[in-house]
XYZ file of C-alpha atoms in Angstrom:
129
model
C 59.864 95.732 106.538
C 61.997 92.591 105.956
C 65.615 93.378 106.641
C 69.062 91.113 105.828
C 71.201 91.729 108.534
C 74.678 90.221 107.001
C 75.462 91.735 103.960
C 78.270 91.673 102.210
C 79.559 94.223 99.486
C 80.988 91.309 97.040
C 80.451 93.247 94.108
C 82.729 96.059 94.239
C 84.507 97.512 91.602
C 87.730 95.470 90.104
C 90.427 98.832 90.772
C 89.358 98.073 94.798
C 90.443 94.209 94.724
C 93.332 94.908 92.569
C 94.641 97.950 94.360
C 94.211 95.335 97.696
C 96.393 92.694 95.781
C 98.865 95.115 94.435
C 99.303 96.750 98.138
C 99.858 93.181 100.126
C 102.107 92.376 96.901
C 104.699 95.632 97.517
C 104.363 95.507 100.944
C 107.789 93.121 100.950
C 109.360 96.285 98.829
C 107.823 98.555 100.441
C 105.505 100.216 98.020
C 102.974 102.702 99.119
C 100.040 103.069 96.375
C 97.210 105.207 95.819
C 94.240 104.704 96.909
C 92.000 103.908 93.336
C 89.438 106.737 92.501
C 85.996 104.633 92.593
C 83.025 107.010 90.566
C 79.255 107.288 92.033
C 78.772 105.554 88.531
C 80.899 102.560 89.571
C 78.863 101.996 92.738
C 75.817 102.093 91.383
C 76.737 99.603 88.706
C 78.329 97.149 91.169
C 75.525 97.275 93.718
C 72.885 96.501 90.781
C 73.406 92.575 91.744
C 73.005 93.303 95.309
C 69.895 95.107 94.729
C 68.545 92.334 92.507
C 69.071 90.381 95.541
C 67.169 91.868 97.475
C 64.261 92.112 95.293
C 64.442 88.304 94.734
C 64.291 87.180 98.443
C 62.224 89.968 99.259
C 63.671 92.548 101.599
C 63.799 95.816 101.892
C 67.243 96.870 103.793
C 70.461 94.996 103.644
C 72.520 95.639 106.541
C 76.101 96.189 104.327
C 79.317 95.271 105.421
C 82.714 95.103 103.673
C 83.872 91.751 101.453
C 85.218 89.130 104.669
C 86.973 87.237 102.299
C 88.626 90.412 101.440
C 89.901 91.361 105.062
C 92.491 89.722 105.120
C 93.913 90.885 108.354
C 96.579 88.371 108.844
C 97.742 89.912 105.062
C 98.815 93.509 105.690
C 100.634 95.368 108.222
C 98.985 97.953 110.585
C 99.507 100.775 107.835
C 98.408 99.032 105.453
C 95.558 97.427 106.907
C 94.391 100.447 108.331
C 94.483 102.183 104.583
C 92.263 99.211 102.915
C 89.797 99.463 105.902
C 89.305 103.391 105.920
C 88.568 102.536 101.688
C 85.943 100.038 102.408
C 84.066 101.724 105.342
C 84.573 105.022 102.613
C 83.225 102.798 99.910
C 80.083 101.250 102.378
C 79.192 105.098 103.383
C 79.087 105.584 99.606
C 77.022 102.714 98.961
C 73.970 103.814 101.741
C 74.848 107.177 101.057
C 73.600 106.564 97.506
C 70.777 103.865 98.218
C 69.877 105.044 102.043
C 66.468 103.169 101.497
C 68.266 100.027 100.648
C 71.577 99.402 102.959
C 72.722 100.585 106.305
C 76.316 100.420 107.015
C 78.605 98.552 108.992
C 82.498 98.944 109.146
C 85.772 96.674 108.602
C 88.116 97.301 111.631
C 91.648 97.194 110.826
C 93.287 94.489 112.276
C 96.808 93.288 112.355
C 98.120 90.576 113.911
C 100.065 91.538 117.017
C 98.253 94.937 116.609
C 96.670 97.419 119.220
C 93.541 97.882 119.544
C 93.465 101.735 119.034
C 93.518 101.908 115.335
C 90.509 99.767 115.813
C 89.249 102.266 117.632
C 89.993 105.161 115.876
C 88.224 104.031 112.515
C 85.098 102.882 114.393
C 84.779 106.343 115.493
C 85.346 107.740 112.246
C 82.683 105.534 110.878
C 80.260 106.030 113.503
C 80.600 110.379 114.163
């Protein structure tokens, strides 16, 4: 078995980048939003690239984490930050949930700068149990 241990879920539907842009965007007018409804369909047509990957280079398991570039830590505050995190670890269980022969999970923690440490916490549990 040839697993890829780093990566990344940079295909993910548009509504999960937008509804990140729109939420750092009201955060100065303090906007809450809903989080976007994202359909088994959906998944399985964004992770058709990263499956093509893998059958390209050859492996068979892709450890899968959230998009880095989409982090964005120093972006949100703790509320916020914690909200985008819990949908991208949701979206990642959905993802190996779906394909469990192709990608094991790994979670975003959500980070804020100047944060603590126990909402960190809190969501790796969640992920983990």
């Amino acid at each position: 078995m040839v697993i890829d241990c780093h990566g990344h879920y940079t295909t993910v539907a548009k509504e999960v980048q937008a509804f990140r842009d729109a939420q750092i965007a009201g955060l100065s007018r303090g906007e809450s939003l809903a989080v976007p409804q994202v359909s088994d369909d959906q998944i399985r047509e964004s992770v058709q690239p990263q499956l093509a990957f893998q059958a390209a280079r050859g492996t068979d398991l892709t450890i899968f984490s959230p998009r880095a570039s989409s982090m964005g830590h120093h972006a949100g505050d703790a509320a916020a930050n914690q909200q985008w995190a819990r949908l991208c670890n949701d979206l990642i269980r959905r993802v190996c949930s779906l394909f469990p022969k192709q990608f094991v999970g790994v979670c975003q923690l959500p980070q804020t700068v100047g944060g603590s440490a126990a909402e960190c916490i809190r969501e790796l549990e969640r992920c983990v149990t």
